[in-house]
Short mmCIF file of C-alpha atoms in Angstrom, two decimals:
data_model
loop_
_atom_site.label_atom_id
_atom_site.label_comp_id
_atom_site.label_asym_id
_atom_site.label_seq_id
_atom_site.Cartn_x
_atom_site.Cartn_y
_atom_site.Cartn_z
CA ALA A 13 119.82 133.43 80.87
CA ASP A 14 121.58 134.33 84.39
CA ALA A 15 119.91 133.95 87.59
CA ALA A 16 120.62 135.50 90.67
CA GLY A 17 118.51 136.13 94.11
CA GLY A 18 115.65 133.85 93.81
CA MET A 19 114.24 133.47 90.39
CA GLY A 20 116.52 136.26 89.87
CA VAL A 21 117.48 138.93 87.43
CA VAL A 22 117.16 137.89 83.77
CA MET A 23 119.28 138.65 80.89
CA GLY A 24 117.10 138.38 77.55
CA ARG A 25 114.98 136.03 76.42
CA ALA A 26 115.74 132.23 77.24
CA GLU A 27 116.18 129.60 74.36
CA VAL A 28 114.73 126.64 74.26
CA VAL A 29 117.23 123.46 73.35
CA ARG A 30 117.47 121.88 70.59
CA GLY A 31 115.22 119.45 69.61
CA LEU A 32 112.68 120.84 72.23
CA GLU A 33 111.46 123.59 69.97
CA PRO A 34 107.72 121.89 68.83
CA VAL A 35 107.29 121.33 72.22
CA THR A 36 107.46 125.09 73.26
CA ALA A 37 104.85 125.74 70.36
CA PHE A 38 101.77 125.47 71.69
CA SER A 39 99.14 128.04 72.81
CA VAL A 40 97.03 128.21 76.30
CA ASP A 41 94.38 127.05 74.36
CA GLY A 42 97.12 123.72 73.63
CA VAL A 43 98.42 123.23 76.65
CA ARG A 44 94.87 122.73 77.79
CA GLN A 45 93.54 120.61 75.48
CA LEU A 46 96.94 118.63 76.21
CA TYR A 47 96.37 118.50 79.73
CA THR A 48 92.58 117.87 79.43
CA ARG A 49 93.85 114.49 77.32
CA TYR A 50 96.29 113.70 80.26
CA GLU A 51 93.73 113.80 82.89
CA GLU A 52 91.59 111.28 80.60
CA ASN A 53 94.05 109.06 78.97
CA CYS A 54 96.80 108.88 81.24
CA PRO A 55 97.05 110.69 84.84
CA MET A 56 100.07 109.19 86.07
CA PRO A 57 103.18 111.60 86.71
CA ALA A 58 105.33 108.91 85.21
CA LEU A 59 105.50 109.30 80.63
CA TRP A 60 107.12 106.51 78.83
CA GLU A 61 108.28 107.66 75.18
CA ARG A 62 105.00 106.31 73.50
CA ALA A 63 102.76 108.53 76.11
CA PHE A 64 105.29 111.31 75.58
CA SER A 65 104.27 110.99 71.75
CA GLU A 66 100.70 110.17 71.55
CA LEU A 67 100.15 112.77 74.37
CA LEU A 68 101.77 115.62 72.46
CA GLY A 69 101.64 114.87 68.80
CA CYS A 70 103.67 117.09 67.75
CA PHE A 71 106.40 115.65 66.01
CA SER A 72 107.16 115.24 62.43
CA THR A 73 109.04 112.02 63.07
CA PRO A 74 109.29 109.49 65.60
CA GLU A 75 113.36 110.05 65.10
CA ALA A 76 112.68 113.73 66.41
CA CYS A 77 110.43 112.99 69.09
CA ARG A 78 112.87 110.27 70.48
CA LYS A 79 115.03 112.99 70.42
CA ALA A 80 112.77 115.32 72.56
CA PHE A 81 112.24 112.20 75.17
CA PHE A 82 116.21 112.03 75.48
CA VAL A 83 116.59 115.76 76.13
CA LEU A 84 113.63 115.66 78.88
CA ASP A 85 114.48 112.34 80.31
CA THR A 86 117.67 114.13 82.30
CA ASP A 87 118.81 110.78 84.55
CA GLN A 88 117.87 108.25 81.59
CA ASN A 89 115.48 106.02 83.63
CA GLY A 90 113.18 105.51 80.38
CA VAL A 91 110.19 108.20 81.96
CA ILE A 92 109.69 111.65 82.57
CA ASP A 93 107.81 113.50 84.76
CA ALA A 94 104.44 114.50 83.30
CA PHE A 95 104.06 117.56 86.25
CA GLU A 96 107.43 118.57 85.10
CA LEU A 97 106.51 118.93 81.68
CA LEU A 98 102.86 120.15 82.30
CA GLY A 99 104.06 122.60 84.30
CA ALA A 100 106.78 124.13 82.40
CA LEU A 101 104.33 124.31 79.10
CA ALA A 102 102.27 125.93 80.65
CA VAL A 103 104.17 128.70 81.40
CA ALA A 104 106.57 128.84 78.75
CA CYS A 105 103.44 128.52 75.85
CA HIS A 106 102.39 131.31 74.47
CA GLY A 107 99.41 134.05 75.03
CA HIS A 108 98.61 136.53 77.87
CA LEU A 109 100.71 135.68 81.25
CA ASN A 110 97.28 135.57 83.12
CA GLU A 111 96.25 132.61 80.84
CA ARG A 112 99.19 130.83 81.21
CA MET A 113 100.06 131.23 84.96
CA LYS A 114 95.90 130.50 85.51
CA LEU A 115 96.17 127.01 83.67
CA LEU A 116 99.10 127.13 85.98
CA TYR A 117 97.46 126.73 88.74
CA GLU A 118 94.16 124.40 87.24
CA ILE A 119 97.36 121.63 86.72
CA PHE A 120 98.25 122.07 90.50
CA ASP A 121 95.14 121.89 92.00
CA PHE A 122 94.62 118.15 92.46
CA ASN A 123 91.49 118.56 93.84
CA LYS A 124 90.16 120.96 91.56
CA GLU A 125 88.33 122.99 94.38
CA GLY A 126 89.89 125.94 93.11
CA ALA A 127 91.45 125.96 96.67
CA MET A 128 95.57 124.93 97.06
CA ALA A 129 97.57 123.93 99.65
CA PHE A 130 100.87 124.52 100.55
CA ASP A 131 102.03 121.23 99.42
CA GLU A 132 100.22 121.90 95.89
CA CYS A 133 101.79 125.21 95.80
CA PHE A 134 105.29 124.13 96.22
CA LEU A 135 105.06 121.46 94.22
CA MET A 136 103.73 123.87 91.37
CA LEU A 137 106.96 125.88 91.66
CA ARG A 138 109.50 123.08 92.20
CA ARG A 139 108.06 120.92 89.17
CA SER A 140 107.63 123.98 86.88
CA MET A 141 111.17 125.55 87.40
CA GLY A 142 112.23 121.78 87.14
CA GLY A 143 110.81 121.35 83.70
CA LEU A 144 112.22 124.89 82.68
CA ARG A 145 115.68 123.88 83.29
CA LYS A 146 115.12 121.19 81.66
CA MET A 147 113.42 123.06 78.62
CA MET A 148 115.85 125.75 78.30
CA ALA A 149 118.87 125.37 80.34
CA ILE A 150 118.55 128.04 82.75
CA ALA A 151 119.50 127.78 86.61
CA MET A 152 117.04 126.72 89.72
CA PRO A 153 116.50 128.11 92.62
CA ALA A 154 116.79 126.07 95.20
CA GLU A 155 114.52 124.23 97.11
CA SER A 156 114.80 126.21 100.54
CA VAL A 157 114.40 129.43 97.98
CA ILE A 158 111.18 127.82 95.81
CA HIS A 159 110.10 127.39 99.35
CA SER A 160 111.04 130.98 100.96
CA MET A 161 108.60 132.07 97.46
CA ALA A 162 105.72 129.79 98.44
CA LYS A 163 105.72 131.02 102.48
CA ALA A 164 105.45 134.52 100.36
CA ILE A 165 102.22 133.73 98.77
CA TRP A 166 100.89 132.98 101.96
CA ARG A 167 102.31 135.86 103.82
CA ASN A 168 100.25 137.92 100.88
CA SER A 169 97.22 136.34 101.28
CA LYS A 170 97.35 136.61 104.97
CA GLN A 171 96.59 132.58 104.75
CA HIS A 172 97.38 130.11 108.07
CA HIS A 173 100.12 127.97 106.95
CA HIS A 174 97.68 125.36 107.12
CA GLY A 175 95.19 127.29 104.95
CA ARG A 176 94.35 127.38 101.15
CA ILE A 177 94.91 129.83 98.91
CA SER A 178 92.59 131.06 95.84
CA PRO A 179 93.38 131.34 92.05
CA GLN A 180 93.22 135.39 93.43
CA ASP A 181 95.64 135.00 96.03
CA TRP A 182 98.17 132.98 93.40
CA HIS A 183 97.77 136.23 90.47
CA ALA A 184 98.25 138.90 93.00
CA TRP A 185 100.98 137.14 94.58
CA TRP A 186 102.93 136.48 90.91
CA THR A 187 101.43 139.59 89.15
CA THR A 188 103.62 141.89 92.08
CA ASP A 189 106.50 139.94 92.51
CA ALA A 190 109.54 141.45 91.33
CA SER A 191 111.43 137.80 91.01
CA ILE A 192 109.16 135.78 89.10
CA ARG A 193 108.01 138.24 86.96
CA SER A 194 111.66 139.21 85.92
CA GLY A 195 112.08 135.15 85.61
CA LEU A 196 109.01 135.33 83.11
CA LYS A 197 110.42 137.72 81.18
CA MET A 198 112.06 134.80 79.49
CA VAL A 199 108.89 133.57 78.09
CA THR A 200 107.45 136.87 77.07
CA TRP A 201 107.14 135.96 73.18
CA ARG A 202 105.50 139.43 72.79
CA PRO A 203 104.98 142.52 74.41
CA GLU A 204 101.55 141.87 74.84
CA ASP A 205 101.67 139.30 76.54
CA GLN A 206 102.37 141.06 79.89
CA ARG A 207 100.10 144.06 78.64
CA GLY A 208 97.96 145.19 81.89
CA LEU A 209 100.14 143.83 84.09
CA PRO A 210 101.60 145.98 87.15
CA THR A 211 104.88 147.51 86.08
CA PRO A 212 108.16 147.16 87.67
CA ASP A 213 107.47 150.21 90.11
CA GLN A 214 104.14 148.33 91.55
CA GLN A 215 106.41 145.10 91.90
CA LEU A 216 107.89 144.65 95.06
CA SER A 217 111.79 142.69 95.21
CA VAL A 218 112.23 140.07 98.21
CA ASP A 219 115.67 138.56 98.56
CA TYR A 220 114.39 134.71 98.76
CA THR A 221 118.04 133.55 99.31
CA LYS A 222 117.84 134.52 103.25
CA THR A 223 115.81 131.86 104.86
CA ASP A 224 115.97 131.05 108.76
CA ASP A 225 116.25 127.66 110.16
CA LYS A 226 112.71 127.31 111.06
CA SER A 227 111.43 127.98 106.96
CA LYS A 228 113.93 125.38 106.40
CA LYS A 229 112.62 122.85 108.99
CA LEU A 230 109.52 122.87 107.00
CA LEU A 231 110.54 122.33 103.88
CA PRO A 232 108.76 119.04 102.72
CA LYS A 233 111.02 115.84 102.67
CA SER A 234 109.34 113.48 99.73
CA PRO A 235 106.60 113.72 97.99
CA ARG A 236 105.28 111.40 100.59
CA THR A 237 104.52 114.22 102.61
CA LEU A 238 102.33 115.90 99.51
CA SER A 239 98.65 116.08 99.56
CA PRO A 240 96.53 112.24 98.97
CA ILE A 241 96.03 113.05 95.27
CA TYR A 242 99.70 113.45 94.62
CA GLN A 243 100.50 110.97 96.81
CA ASP A 244 98.40 108.25 95.17
CA LEU A 245 100.24 109.28 92.23
CA GLN A 246 103.28 108.93 93.41
CA ASN A 247 102.67 105.42 94.48
CA HIS A 248 102.01 104.75 90.10
CA PHE A 249 104.83 106.42 89.56
CA LEU A 250 107.08 104.52 91.73
CA GLN A 251 105.33 101.37 91.00
CA SER A 252 106.18 102.16 87.05
CA GLN A 253 109.48 102.09 87.63
CA HIS A 254 109.62 98.60 88.38
CA SER A 255 107.67 97.45 85.90
CA PRO A 256 108.57 96.34 82.77
CA ARG A 257 108.85 98.85 79.99
CA SER A 258 106.62 98.99 77.18
CA PRO A 259 107.63 97.74 73.36
#
């Protein structure tokens, strides 16, 4: 797939990286069940291979699981980012795009209040795109581009930077944004997956590569600037990297 200008113009459907086919076979309901299981049993941003295997439970052999984990563990530190995994699974699973993108919002709505802060939204875009990059070997936009996308959601919903967006605000933006809709073509497995959504003539084209100096200064510098709930999870993740790996 070739990407340009934000999420970009996509040529054809994305191909899943070899070894990850079982991971991308889930339905929307299947991913929702995974997310529920994750929250109940291992709500930390770092997943070891064993936790990965037990959470997904979709591999025919331990070797198949090991291969899939190795593909996702791109920095080879023995852990993978749970939110990259869950975010990418929500976007790339099988079902209507409305249901997939609704689930994506729910995963990153850390307070579970139906109101998402800017840093949560930025994290949602960055983590889900990062996970898709690993699963499908596609280009990932620069952080400045992702930041511009998040700002566009706030402008579209007429929210102040410190305000929060609702699921309806999120839906109103992604369904009519030409870059996101073009990117989602990569994971539109069946025509009915996008039935009822705005057609290309109803979508808005924005060049997210054009950012000003002010927007760059607003870019979050590290996960420590994110919401308190994610900050606690990130602290656990940093501690886990210095703990002995489980056999």
